[in-house]
Amino acid sequence: MYGYNGKILRVNLSNKTVKNEELDIDLAQKFIGGRGLGTKMLMDEVDPKVDALSPENKLIFITGPLTGTSTPTGGRYMVVTKAPLTGTVASSNSGGYWGAELKFAGYDAIIFEGKADSPVYLNIVDDKVEIKDASHLWGKVVSETTHVLEKEHGEKVKVATIGPAGENLSKIAAIMNDLGRAAGRSGVGAVMGSKNLKAIVVKGNNKVDIAEPDKLKEVFSVCMKKIKENGVTGQGLPAYGTAVLVNIINENGVFPTNNFQYSTFDQAEEISGETLADKYLKKKDPCFRCPIACGRYCEVDDIEGAGPEYETVWAFGSDCGVSNLGDIIKANYWCNEIGIDTISAGSTIAAAMELYDKGYIKEEELAGAPELAWGNNEAIIEWTKKMADTEGLGAKMAQGSYRLCEMYGVPEISMTVKKQELPAYDPRGIQGHGVQYATSNRGGCHVRGYMISPEILGLPEKLDRFTLEGKPTWAKIFQDFTAAIDSSGLCLFTSFAMGAEDYAALVNAVCGTSLTGDDFIQAGERIWNLEKMFNLEAGIDPSEDTLPKRLLNEPIKDGPSKGWVHKLDELLPQYYEVRGWGTDGIPTSEKLKELGLA
């Protein structure tokens, strides 16, 4: 078997048993792997209506056929489960080295089911798999947990773990691997915590079998040339990381500030990727087989670690009115340590600042902690730490901004879609990106169809970001394309330079298949429709395909995008039509039959 190992590890935590199962290769190729195959497994084995934090939910760690190969950025894996934050399907992507190590150990996926009666971790060394006691790890932060496990099992092991946020069932908890890489969104860390599963330690000594090694070298050379010659993947990201976007997005007037009340930030240069590289960057921090090396490893005062990414800089920066980049780095560090999603954490603090500013949160609720005032750089650090608490305002914030604002009777202050915090782009000035936000199958998300690429960066072509024409079609294509890339095991950033034919060629060379570019895109469409069906069965009504009222009704107040609202009411019916769905936003039987999902 090529590309795939052909083996799934099933771990029942309730009765502490492990067993190997054979991968259904036909099913794997139908959904490519990763996100697609993981969603199919979840759909087949879990009732979509299940309580996400109950033992009946399952937690799936899954790789793609290109994970662990020599393909550019071939180190990605997905965590698929029902999301506690949104109630939708969750498929959270992470890089680093852990995913490749799982392939080297001989597994395509791990399915966790049930719940351990006390804290445990899983130790994998090739075919040897053990469920081990984790009572000595429970309560420890990510770095301490990782270092203890490396000491116990050898420095070359790869560790995926939760921090205190996941243990305390924060609905914005992440799963961390390789210290600073995160399967960050939708609360997947809380699902891991609900199962009393602290960590997964992996060491593999095998290689992924390749169908056509010579062909792979040829295709690899073509793809690498495109990546190196592309302005984003060959220049901008390697030099300045993802925070290279700060000035670009701000100059377009779509850099959300003070919880999306404004769309430009006067101090943007102070928190930019250029400033990060000049003042705080210690070294680049690439993932497995990555020629782009956008990851940053920064140092400030007495702390150092991975990050921050662009969305993190924004969430703790302009969204909170903070321009002190050193303290943003510290807030990011503590997110990594307690194991919490940086986008949701920073955005929730921003929402809390608006609640405090408008008198909903009272001073006595701060209990002596830093004031939740716009621009208070001390607040973003201390309130991040408090999200690991089990009581008080910090514990409320750890459930995400929607539930926090709902507690005070003003859920509209939460800038979320399907209860998940929106990332760092104001859709009022990027109409196609707004369609993608509203229809995202996992709630507010920028990496389910990165319309910033054509509407801001001009890749693969420059679109007028204000026009409505053609935007639903573009959004659909990007969503389908992304689903297929996520399933392959490669990083989404390669799509700045590579097209569907390139990915199909890589899969073909590795797996011995004969996919066309159109086949690759259709696989993504199949995955998107399956995710939609899961959500519908989970009770996520199409009425939730919307944006916060602020973005639909309140025009941008400042900057180059001043005066714009998002025109979702015009675009959404067109999107449903382009998808081949009914006017009610539900996939038709004809569409499901066409995709082999009937």
mmCIF file of C-alpha atoms in Angstrom, residues 90-459:
data_model
loop_
_atom_site.group_PDB
_atom_site.id
_atom_site.type_symbol
_atom_site.label_atom_id
_atom_site.label_comp_id
_atom_site.label_asym_id
_atom_site.label_seq_id
_atom_site.Cartn_x
_atom_site.Cartn_y
_atom_site.Cartn_z
ATOM 1 C CA ALA A 90 -14.582 20.029 14.195
ATOM 2 C CA SER A 91 -11.557 19.323 12.053
ATOM 3 C CA SER A 92 -8.607 21.203 13.460
ATOM 4 C CA ASN A 93 -5.343 21.222 11.507
ATOM 5 C CA SER A 94 -1.830 21.247 12.978
ATOM 6 C CA GLY A 95 1.718 21.129 11.704
ATOM 7 C CA GLY A 96 5.057 20.569 13.394
ATOM 8 C CA TYR A 97 6.468 17.032 13.454
ATOM 9 C CA TRP A 98 3.938 14.971 15.404
ATOM 10 C CA GLY A 99 1.761 14.010 12.417
ATOM 11 C CA ALA A 100 4.712 12.723 10.401
ATOM 12 C CA GLU A 101 5.891 10.708 13.417
ATOM 13 C CA LEU A 102 2.493 9.000 13.645
ATOM 14 C CA LYS A 103 2.890 7.888 10.021
ATOM 15 C CA PHE A 104 6.416 6.646 10.772
ATOM 16 C CA ALA A 105 4.964 4.555 13.610
ATOM 17 C CA GLY A 106 2.788 2.813 11.035
ATOM 18 C CA TYR A 107 -0.634 4.390 11.611
ATOM 19 C CA ASP A 108 -2.905 6.517 9.429
ATOM 20 C CA ALA A 109 -5.218 7.433 12.302
ATOM 21 C CA ILE A 110 -6.044 6.955 15.973
ATOM 22 C CA ILE A 111 -9.671 6.754 17.100
ATOM 23 C CA PHE A 112 -10.221 7.444 20.807
ATOM 24 C CA GLU A 113 -13.540 6.380 22.298
ATOM 25 C CA GLY A 114 -15.018 6.267 25.783
ATOM 26 C CA LYS A 115 -13.484 7.909 28.843
ATOM 27 C CA ALA A 116 -10.705 6.821 31.192
ATOM 28 C CA ASP A 117 -11.636 6.701 34.874
ATOM 29 C CA SER A 118 -8.460 8.620 35.746
ATOM 30 C CA PRO A 119 -5.860 10.648 33.789
ATOM 31 C CA VAL A 120 -3.926 8.630 31.209
ATOM 32 C CA TYR A 121 -1.652 9.123 28.239
ATOM 33 C CA LEU A 122 -0.947 6.947 25.216
ATOM 34 C CA ASN A 123 2.586 5.838 24.380
ATOM 35 C CA ILE A 124 3.269 4.542 20.855
ATOM 36 C CA VAL A 125 6.559 3.081 19.679
ATOM 37 C CA ASP A 126 5.850 1.499 16.319
ATOM 38 C CA ASP A 127 3.685 -1.585 17.046
ATOM 39 C CA LYS A 128 3.998 -1.263 20.821
ATOM 40 C CA VAL A 129 1.085 0.746 22.241
ATOM 41 C CA GLU A 130 0.472 1.351 25.944
ATOM 42 C CA ILE A 131 -2.115 3.268 27.936
ATOM 43 C CA LYS A 132 -0.183 4.716 30.875
ATOM 44 C CA ASP A 133 -1.025 6.598 34.054
ATOM 45 C CA ALA A 134 -0.887 10.398 33.704
ATOM 46 C CA SER A 135 -1.729 11.433 37.250
ATOM 47 C CA HIS A 136 1.749 12.960 37.586
ATOM 48 C CA LEU A 137 1.091 15.088 34.476
ATOM 49 C CA TRP A 138 -2.418 16.334 35.223
ATOM 50 C CA GLY A 139 -2.407 20.059 35.955
ATOM 51 C CA LYS A 140 0.930 20.698 34.275
ATOM 52 C CA VAL A 141 1.377 23.230 31.483
ATOM 53 C CA VAL A 142 2.291 22.097 27.971
ATOM 54 C CA SER A 143 6.052 22.628 28.151
ATOM 55 C CA GLU A 144 6.399 20.842 31.494
ATOM 56 C CA THR A 145 4.268 17.921 30.312
ATOM 57 C CA THR A 146 6.311 17.626 27.123
ATOM 58 C CA HIS A 147 9.652 17.746 28.909
ATOM 59 C CA VAL A 148 8.592 15.151 31.501
ATOM 60 C CA LEU A 149 7.481 12.760 28.753
ATOM 61 C CA GLU A 150 10.667 13.348 26.773
ATOM 62 C CA LYS A 151 12.672 12.513 29.881
ATOM 63 C CA GLU A 152 10.668 9.338 30.435
ATOM 64 C CA HIS A 153 10.609 8.117 26.830
ATOM 65 C CA GLY A 154 13.574 9.781 25.107
ATOM 66 C CA GLU A 155 14.174 13.204 23.591
ATOM 67 C CA LYS A 156 13.314 12.035 20.069
ATOM 68 C CA VAL A 157 9.657 11.259 20.849
ATOM 69 C CA LYS A 158 6.962 13.623 19.611
ATOM 70 C CA VAL A 159 4.301 14.762 22.065
ATOM 71 C CA ALA A 160 0.767 16.025 21.574
ATOM 72 C CA THR A 161 -0.871 17.200 24.786
ATOM 73 C CA ILE A 162 -3.468 19.394 26.417
ATOM 74 C CA GLY A 163 -2.782 21.987 29.080
ATOM 75 C CA PRO A 164 -4.917 23.116 32.031
ATOM 76 C CA ALA A 165 -7.494 24.666 29.665
ATOM 77 C CA GLY A 166 -8.303 21.291 28.154
ATOM 78 C CA GLU A 167 -8.368 19.600 31.555
ATOM 79 C CA ASN A 168 -10.850 22.230 32.758
ATOM 80 C CA LEU A 169 -13.011 21.703 29.649
ATOM 81 C CA SER A 170 -12.616 25.190 28.247
ATOM 82 C CA LYS A 171 -14.607 25.311 25.034
ATOM 83 C CA ILE A 172 -11.729 27.136 23.347
ATOM 84 C CA ALA A 173 -9.031 24.682 24.502
ATOM 85 C CA ALA A 174 -6.442 23.518 21.980
ATOM 86 C CA ILE A 175 -4.377 20.372 21.525
ATOM 87 C CA MET A 176 -0.685 21.315 21.411
ATOM 88 C CA ASN A 177 2.094 19.372 19.740
ATOM 89 C CA ASP A 178 5.832 20.026 19.490
ATOM 90 C CA LEU A 179 5.366 22.677 22.233
ATOM 91 C CA GLY A 180 4.126 25.481 19.997
ATOM 92 C CA ARG A 181 1.953 23.914 17.272
ATOM 93 C CA ALA A 182 -1.781 23.784 17.826
ATOM 94 C CA ALA A 183 -4.844 21.978 16.642
ATOM 95 C CA GLY A 184 -6.350 25.143 17.897
ATOM 96 C CA ARG A 185 -9.932 25.806 16.996
ATOM 97 C CA SER A 186 -13.403 24.676 18.065
ATOM 98 C CA GLY A 187 -12.451 23.338 21.513
ATOM 99 C CA VAL A 188 -10.889 20.011 20.487
ATOM 100 C CA GLY A 189 -8.692 20.214 23.596
ATOM 101 C CA ALA A 190 -11.799 20.058 25.783
ATOM 102 C CA VAL A 191 -12.874 16.810 24.115
ATOM 103 C CA MET A 192 -9.450 15.354 24.902
ATOM 104 C CA GLY A 193 -9.767 16.580 28.488
ATOM 105 C CA SER A 194 -13.274 15.149 28.818
ATOM 106 C CA LYS A 195 -11.783 11.716 28.119
ATOM 107 C CA ASN A 196 -9.100 12.156 30.803
ATOM 108 C CA LEU A 197 -6.527 11.851 28.034
ATOM 109 C CA LYS A 198 -3.544 14.078 28.790
ATOM 110 C CA ALA A 199 -1.119 13.284 25.977
ATOM 111 C CA ILE A 200 -0.087 11.072 23.071
ATOM 112 C CA VAL A 201 3.593 10.206 22.787
ATOM 113 C CA VAL A 202 4.797 8.843 19.438
ATOM 114 C CA LYS A 203 8.058 7.387 18.145
ATOM 115 C CA GLY A 204 8.227 5.731 14.722
ATOM 116 C CA ASN A 205 11.044 4.006 12.881
ATOM 117 C CA ASN A 206 9.422 3.296 9.521
ATOM 118 C CA LYS A 207 9.076 5.122 6.222
ATOM 119 C CA VAL A 208 6.019 5.809 4.074
ATOM 120 C CA ASP A 209 6.068 3.659 0.934
ATOM 121 C CA ILE A 210 6.014 5.650 -2.323
ATOM 122 C CA ALA A 211 4.461 4.253 -5.509
ATOM 123 C CA GLU A 212 6.613 6.154 -8.011
ATOM 124 C CA PRO A 213 9.739 7.643 -6.361
ATOM 125 C CA ASP A 214 11.204 8.978 -9.617
ATOM 126 C CA LYS A 215 7.908 10.576 -10.592
ATOM 127 C CA LEU A 216 7.644 12.122 -7.130
ATOM 128 C CA LYS A 217 11.088 13.719 -7.524
ATOM 129 C CA GLU A 218 9.959 15.229 -10.826
ATOM 130 C CA VAL A 219 6.690 16.597 -9.450
ATOM 131 C CA PHE A 220 8.461 17.761 -6.286
ATOM 132 C CA SER A 221 10.885 19.857 -8.373
ATOM 133 C CA VAL A 222 8.023 21.530 -10.237
ATOM 134 C CA CYS A 223 6.163 22.349 -7.018
ATOM 135 C CA MET A 224 9.274 23.610 -5.233
ATOM 136 C CA LYS A 225 10.062 25.939 -8.118
ATOM 137 C CA LYS A 226 6.573 27.433 -7.892
ATOM 138 C CA ILE A 227 6.836 27.829 -4.107
ATOM 139 C CA LYS A 228 10.251 29.516 -4.288
ATOM 140 C CA GLU A 229 9.248 31.886 -7.102
ATOM 141 C CA ASN A 230 5.949 32.951 -5.550
ATOM 142 C CA GLY A 231 6.076 36.313 -3.767
ATOM 143 C CA VAL A 232 4.118 35.086 -0.733
ATOM 144 C CA THR A 233 5.664 31.636 -0.184
ATOM 145 C CA GLY A 234 9.119 32.503 -1.479
ATOM 146 C CA GLN A 235 9.565 35.970 0.027
ATOM 147 C CA GLY A 236 6.940 37.418 2.361
ATOM 148 C CA LEU A 237 6.242 34.432 4.628
ATOM 149 C CA PRO A 238 9.881 33.285 4.966
ATOM 150 C CA ALA A 239 11.067 36.795 5.799
ATOM 151 C CA TYR A 240 8.339 38.027 8.143
ATOM 152 C CA GLY A 241 6.050 35.090 8.949
ATOM 153 C CA THR A 242 2.294 35.341 8.730
ATOM 154 C CA ALA A 243 2.389 38.703 10.546
ATOM 155 C CA VAL A 244 3.600 40.154 7.242
ATOM 156 C CA LEU A 245 -0.134 40.663 6.708
ATOM 157 C CA VAL A 246 -0.553 43.257 9.468
ATOM 158 C CA ASN A 247 0.361 46.308 7.399
ATOM 159 C CA ILE A 248 -1.252 44.912 4.245
ATOM 160 C CA ILE A 249 -4.619 44.274 5.882
ATOM 161 C CA ASN A 250 -4.517 47.557 7.807
ATOM 162 C CA GLU A 251 -3.739 49.538 4.650
ATOM 163 C CA ASN A 252 -6.858 48.043 3.053
ATOM 164 C CA GLY A 253 -8.973 49.222 5.985
ATOM 165 C CA VAL A 254 -10.081 45.755 7.071
ATOM 166 C CA PHE A 255 -7.956 45.274 10.217
ATOM 167 C CA PRO A 256 -10.569 44.867 12.979
ATOM 168 C CA THR A 257 -9.919 47.073 15.994
ATOM 169 C CA ASN A 258 -11.584 47.253 19.423
ATOM 170 C CA ASN A 259 -13.769 44.197 18.797
ATOM 171 C CA PHE A 260 -14.639 45.144 15.208
ATOM 172 C CA GLN A 261 -15.859 48.615 16.169
ATOM 173 C CA TYR A 262 -13.198 50.092 13.868
ATOM 174 C CA SER A 263 -11.287 48.723 10.886
ATOM 175 C CA THR A 264 -7.895 50.433 11.006
ATOM 176 C CA PHE A 265 -5.282 50.601 13.764
ATOM 177 C CA ASP A 266 -3.016 53.640 14.028
ATOM 178 C CA GLN A 267 -0.247 51.610 15.683
ATOM 179 C CA ALA A 268 -0.280 48.726 13.175
ATOM 180 C CA GLU A 269 3.401 49.169 12.286
ATOM 181 C CA GLU A 270 4.341 48.581 15.936
ATOM 182 C CA ILE A 271 2.826 45.072 15.864
ATOM 183 C CA SER A 272 3.775 44.146 12.291
ATOM 184 C CA GLY A 273 5.770 41.199 11.035
ATOM 185 C CA GLU A 274 8.553 43.586 10.119
ATOM 186 C CA THR A 275 8.793 44.838 13.717
ATOM 187 C CA LEU A 276 8.595 41.280 15.002
ATOM 188 C CA ALA A 277 11.560 40.284 12.834
ATOM 189 C CA ASP A 278 13.540 43.367 13.787
ATOM 190 C CA LYS A 279 13.063 43.271 17.572
ATOM 191 C CA TYR A 280 12.009 39.852 18.798
ATOM 192 C CA LEU A 281 12.759 37.090 16.291
ATOM 193 C CA LYS A 282 15.310 34.579 17.569
ATOM 194 C CA LYS A 283 15.070 32.083 14.715
ATOM 195 C CA LYS A 284 12.727 30.649 12.101
ATOM 196 C CA ASP A 285 10.699 27.664 13.243
ATOM 197 C CA PRO A 286 9.721 25.482 10.250
ATOM 198 C CA CYS A 287 7.451 22.439 10.343
ATOM 199 C CA PHE A 288 8.361 19.024 8.920
ATOM 200 C CA ARG A 289 9.597 19.213 5.296
ATOM 201 C CA CYS A 290 8.591 22.879 5.001
ATOM 202 C CA PRO A 291 10.460 25.082 2.505
ATOM 203 C CA ILE A 292 8.444 28.166 3.509
ATOM 204 C CA ALA A 293 9.446 28.344 7.190
ATOM 205 C CA CYS A 294 6.860 30.933 8.182
ATOM 206 C CA GLY A 295 6.997 29.841 11.839
ATOM 207 C CA ARG A 296 8.596 32.305 14.236
ATOM 208 C CA TYR A 297 10.512 31.585 17.446
ATOM 209 C CA CYS A 298 10.650 34.755 19.510
ATOM 210 C CA GLU A 299 12.234 35.969 22.731
ATOM 211 C CA VAL A 300 11.123 38.765 25.037
ATOM 212 C CA ASP A 301 12.407 39.393 28.561
ATOM 213 C CA ASP A 302 12.615 36.005 30.302
ATOM 214 C CA ILE A 303 10.384 33.973 27.960
ATOM 215 C CA GLU A 304 10.860 32.461 24.539
ATOM 216 C CA GLY A 305 8.802 30.189 22.338
ATOM 217 C CA ALA A 306 6.933 29.597 19.094
ATOM 218 C CA GLY A 307 4.851 32.321 17.483
ATOM 219 C CA PRO A 308 2.988 34.570 17.346
ATOM 220 C CA GLU A 309 1.054 34.161 14.098
ATOM 221 C CA TYR A 310 -0.753 36.984 12.311
ATOM 222 C CA GLU A 311 -4.171 36.134 13.779
ATOM 223 C CA THR A 312 -2.664 36.064 17.278
ATOM 224 C CA VAL A 313 -0.961 39.427 16.804
ATOM 225 C CA TRP A 314 -4.300 40.848 15.698
ATOM 226 C CA ALA A 315 -6.450 39.204 18.392
ATOM 227 C CA PHE A 316 -4.295 40.416 21.291
ATOM 228 C CA GLY A 317 -3.212 43.533 19.394
ATOM 229 C CA SER A 318 -5.582 45.778 17.499
ATOM 230 C CA ASP A 319 -8.706 43.855 18.517
ATOM 231 C CA CYS A 320 -7.869 44.728 22.132
ATOM 232 C CA GLY A 321 -6.390 48.115 21.233
ATOM 233 C CA VAL A 322 -2.908 46.956 22.317
ATOM 234 C CA SER A 323 0.258 48.073 20.495
ATOM 235 C CA ASN A 324 2.925 46.535 22.753
ATOM 236 C CA LEU A 325 4.254 43.646 20.654
ATOM 237 C CA GLY A 326 6.391 42.266 23.493
ATOM 238 C CA ASP A 327 3.318 41.743 25.640
ATOM 239 C CA ILE A 328 1.408 40.220 22.720
ATOM 240 C CA ILE A 329 4.249 37.669 22.468
ATOM 241 C CA LYS A 330 3.839 36.964 26.188
ATOM 242 C CA ALA A 331 0.079 36.450 25.811
ATOM 243 C CA ASN A 332 0.772 34.045 22.947
ATOM 244 C CA TYR A 333 3.294 32.195 25.121
ATOM 245 C CA TRP A 334 0.707 31.673 27.841
ATOM 246 C CA CYS A 335 -1.871 30.454 25.325
ATOM 247 C CA ASN A 336 0.620 27.790 24.258
ATOM 248 C CA GLU A 337 1.358 26.881 27.876
ATOM 249 C CA ILE A 338 -2.235 26.506 29.064
ATOM 250 C CA GLY A 339 -3.314 25.062 25.707
ATOM 251 C CA ILE A 340 -5.885 27.521 24.415
ATOM 252 C CA ASP A 341 -6.790 28.867 20.972
ATOM 253 C CA THR A 342 -5.110 32.238 20.505
ATOM 254 C CA ILE A 343 -7.776 33.600 18.134
ATOM 255 C CA SER A 344 -10.660 32.804 20.466
ATOM 256 C CA ALA A 345 -8.708 33.845 23.575
ATOM 257 C CA GLY A 346 -7.723 37.259 22.260
ATOM 258 C CA SER A 347 -11.139 37.860 20.706
ATOM 259 C CA THR A 348 -12.858 36.913 23.949
ATOM 260 C CA ILE A 349 -10.724 39.399 25.873
ATOM 261 C CA ALA A 350 -11.687 42.025 23.267
ATOM 262 C CA ALA A 351 -15.372 41.211 23.788
ATOM 263 C CA ALA A 352 -14.850 41.421 27.561
ATOM 264 C CA MET A 353 -13.245 44.839 27.094
ATOM 265 C CA GLU A 354 -16.326 46.043 25.238
ATOM 266 C CA LEU A 355 -18.573 44.557 27.936
ATOM 267 C CA TYR A 356 -16.528 46.379 30.573
ATOM 268 C CA ASP A 357 -16.445 49.602 28.564
ATOM 269 C CA LYS A 358 -20.241 49.561 28.261
ATOM 270 C CA GLY A 359 -20.813 48.744 31.908
ATOM 271 C CA TYR A 360 -21.945 45.138 31.646
ATOM 272 C CA ILE A 361 -18.911 43.732 33.464
ATOM 273 C CA LYS A 362 -18.570 45.519 36.804
ATOM 274 C CA GLU A 363 -15.281 46.458 38.403
ATOM 275 C CA GLU A 364 -15.854 44.151 41.375
ATOM 276 C CA GLU A 365 -15.934 41.164 39.000
ATOM 277 C CA LEU A 366 -12.284 41.790 38.133
ATOM 278 C CA ALA A 367 -11.359 40.726 41.684
ATOM 279 C CA GLY A 368 -8.168 42.769 41.607
ATOM 280 C CA ALA A 369 -7.031 41.623 38.158
ATOM 281 C CA PRO A 370 -5.969 44.194 35.528
ATOM 282 C CA GLU A 371 -8.710 46.456 34.248
ATOM 283 C CA LEU A 372 -10.367 45.263 31.046
ATOM 284 C CA ALA A 373 -9.735 48.587 29.339
ATOM 285 C CA TRP A 374 -8.887 49.104 25.681
ATOM 286 C CA GLY A 375 -5.138 49.150 25.193
ATOM 287 C CA ASN A 376 -4.273 47.649 28.582
ATOM 288 C CA ASN A 377 -1.361 45.422 27.623
ATOM 289 C CA GLU A 378 -1.114 43.955 31.126
ATOM 290 C CA ALA A 379 -4.726 42.757 30.819
ATOM 291 C CA ILE A 380 -4.123 40.556 27.769
ATOM 292 C CA ILE A 381 -1.454 38.564 29.653
ATOM 293 C CA GLU A 382 -3.192 38.179 32.996
ATOM 294 C CA TRP A 383 -6.653 37.424 31.616
ATOM 295 C CA THR A 384 -5.156 34.808 29.306
ATOM 296 C CA LYS A 385 -3.707 33.073 32.362
ATOM 297 C CA LYS A 386 -7.050 33.345 34.135
ATOM 298 C CA MET A 387 -8.738 31.380 31.357
ATOM 299 C CA ALA A 388 -7.169 28.307 32.963
ATOM 300 C CA ASP A 389 -9.147 29.003 36.168
ATOM 301 C CA THR A 390 -12.175 26.967 37.170
ATOM 302 C CA GLU A 391 -14.143 29.834 38.693
ATOM 303 C CA GLY A 392 -14.674 33.570 38.400
ATOM 304 C CA LEU A 393 -14.669 35.770 35.323
ATOM 305 C CA GLY A 394 -11.687 33.942 33.806
ATOM 306 C CA ALA A 395 -13.624 30.681 33.824
ATOM 307 C CA LYS A 396 -16.540 32.411 32.088
ATOM 308 C CA MET A 397 -14.202 33.780 29.435
ATOM 309 C CA ALA A 398 -12.748 30.307 28.874
ATOM 310 C CA GLN A 399 -16.073 29.301 27.322
ATOM 311 C CA GLY A 400 -15.588 31.760 24.450
ATOM 312 C CA SER A 401 -16.965 35.184 23.677
ATOM 313 C CA TYR A 402 -20.464 34.102 22.637
ATOM 314 C CA ARG A 403 -21.287 32.397 25.907
ATOM 315 C CA LEU A 404 -19.591 35.205 27.843
ATOM 316 C CA CYS A 405 -21.656 37.892 26.133
ATOM 317 C CA GLU A 406 -24.801 35.778 26.394
ATOM 318 C CA MET A 407 -24.318 35.669 30.176
ATOM 319 C CA TYR A 408 -24.630 39.466 30.190
ATOM 320 C CA GLY A 409 -27.631 39.483 27.847
ATOM 321 C CA VAL A 410 -25.812 40.936 24.825
ATOM 322 C CA PRO A 411 -24.655 38.043 22.584
ATOM 323 C CA GLU A 412 -24.473 40.486 19.687
ATOM 324 C CA ILE A 413 -21.234 41.908 21.151
ATOM 325 C CA SER A 414 -19.595 38.559 20.373
ATOM 326 C CA MET A 415 -18.004 38.659 16.912
ATOM 327 C CA THR A 416 -18.679 35.027 16.075
ATOM 328 C CA VAL A 417 -20.235 32.758 13.465
ATOM 329 C CA LYS A 418 -21.845 29.614 14.873
ATOM 330 C CA LYS A 419 -20.331 30.680 18.237
ATOM 331 C CA GLN A 420 -16.724 30.582 16.966
ATOM 332 C CA GLU A 421 -14.692 33.796 17.001
ATOM 333 C CA LEU A 422 -14.004 35.464 13.654
ATOM 334 C CA PRO A 423 -10.360 35.886 12.656
ATOM 335 C CA ALA A 424 -8.456 38.978 11.639
ATOM 336 C CA TYR A 425 -10.271 40.340 8.582
ATOM 337 C CA ASP A 426 -13.301 42.643 8.514
ATOM 338 C CA PRO A 427 -15.664 41.084 5.939
ATOM 339 C CA ARG A 428 -17.484 44.357 5.373
ATOM 340 C CA GLY A 429 -14.595 45.367 3.144
ATOM 341 C CA ILE A 430 -13.974 41.888 1.671
ATOM 342 C CA GLN A 431 -17.301 40.640 0.365
ATOM 343 C CA GLY A 432 -16.201 37.183 -0.811
ATOM 344 C CA HIS A 433 -14.423 36.477 2.443
ATOM 345 C CA GLY A 434 -17.611 37.369 4.289
ATOM 346 C CA VAL A 435 -19.539 34.722 2.341
ATOM 347 C CA GLN A 436 -16.901 32.187 3.376
ATOM 348 C CA TYR A 437 -17.136 33.265 7.028
ATOM 349 C CA ALA A 438 -20.915 32.921 7.092
ATOM 350 C CA THR A 439 -21.050 29.502 5.443
ATOM 351 C CA SER A 440 -18.016 27.896 7.101
ATOM 352 C CA ASN A 441 -18.861 24.421 8.341
ATOM 353 C CA ARG A 442 -16.920 24.899 11.579
ATOM 354 C CA GLY A 443 -18.025 28.436 12.371
ATOM 355 C CA GLY A 444 -15.970 31.630 12.103
ATOM 356 C CA CYS A 445 -12.817 30.638 10.251
ATOM 357 C CA HIS A 446 -10.354 32.042 7.718
ATOM 358 C CA VAL A 447 -8.779 28.740 6.658
ATOM 359 C CA ARG A 448 -11.898 27.080 5.319
ATOM 360 C CA GLY A 449 -11.653 29.125 2.118
ATOM 361 C CA TYR A 450 -9.025 31.857 2.189
ATOM 362 C CA MET A 451 -10.642 34.505 0.003
ATOM 363 C CA ILE A 452 -7.990 36.953 1.196
ATOM 364 C CA SER A 453 -5.796 35.346 -1.459
ATOM 365 C CA PRO A 454 -7.694 36.703 -4.498
ATOM 366 C CA GLU A 455 -9.409 39.690 -2.878
ATOM 367 C CA ILE A 456 -6.373 41.186 -1.138
ATOM 368 C CA LEU A 457 -3.200 39.431 -2.341
ATOM 369 C CA GLY A 458 -4.252 38.948 -5.969
ATOM 370 C CA LEU A 459 -3.631 35.184 -6.095
#
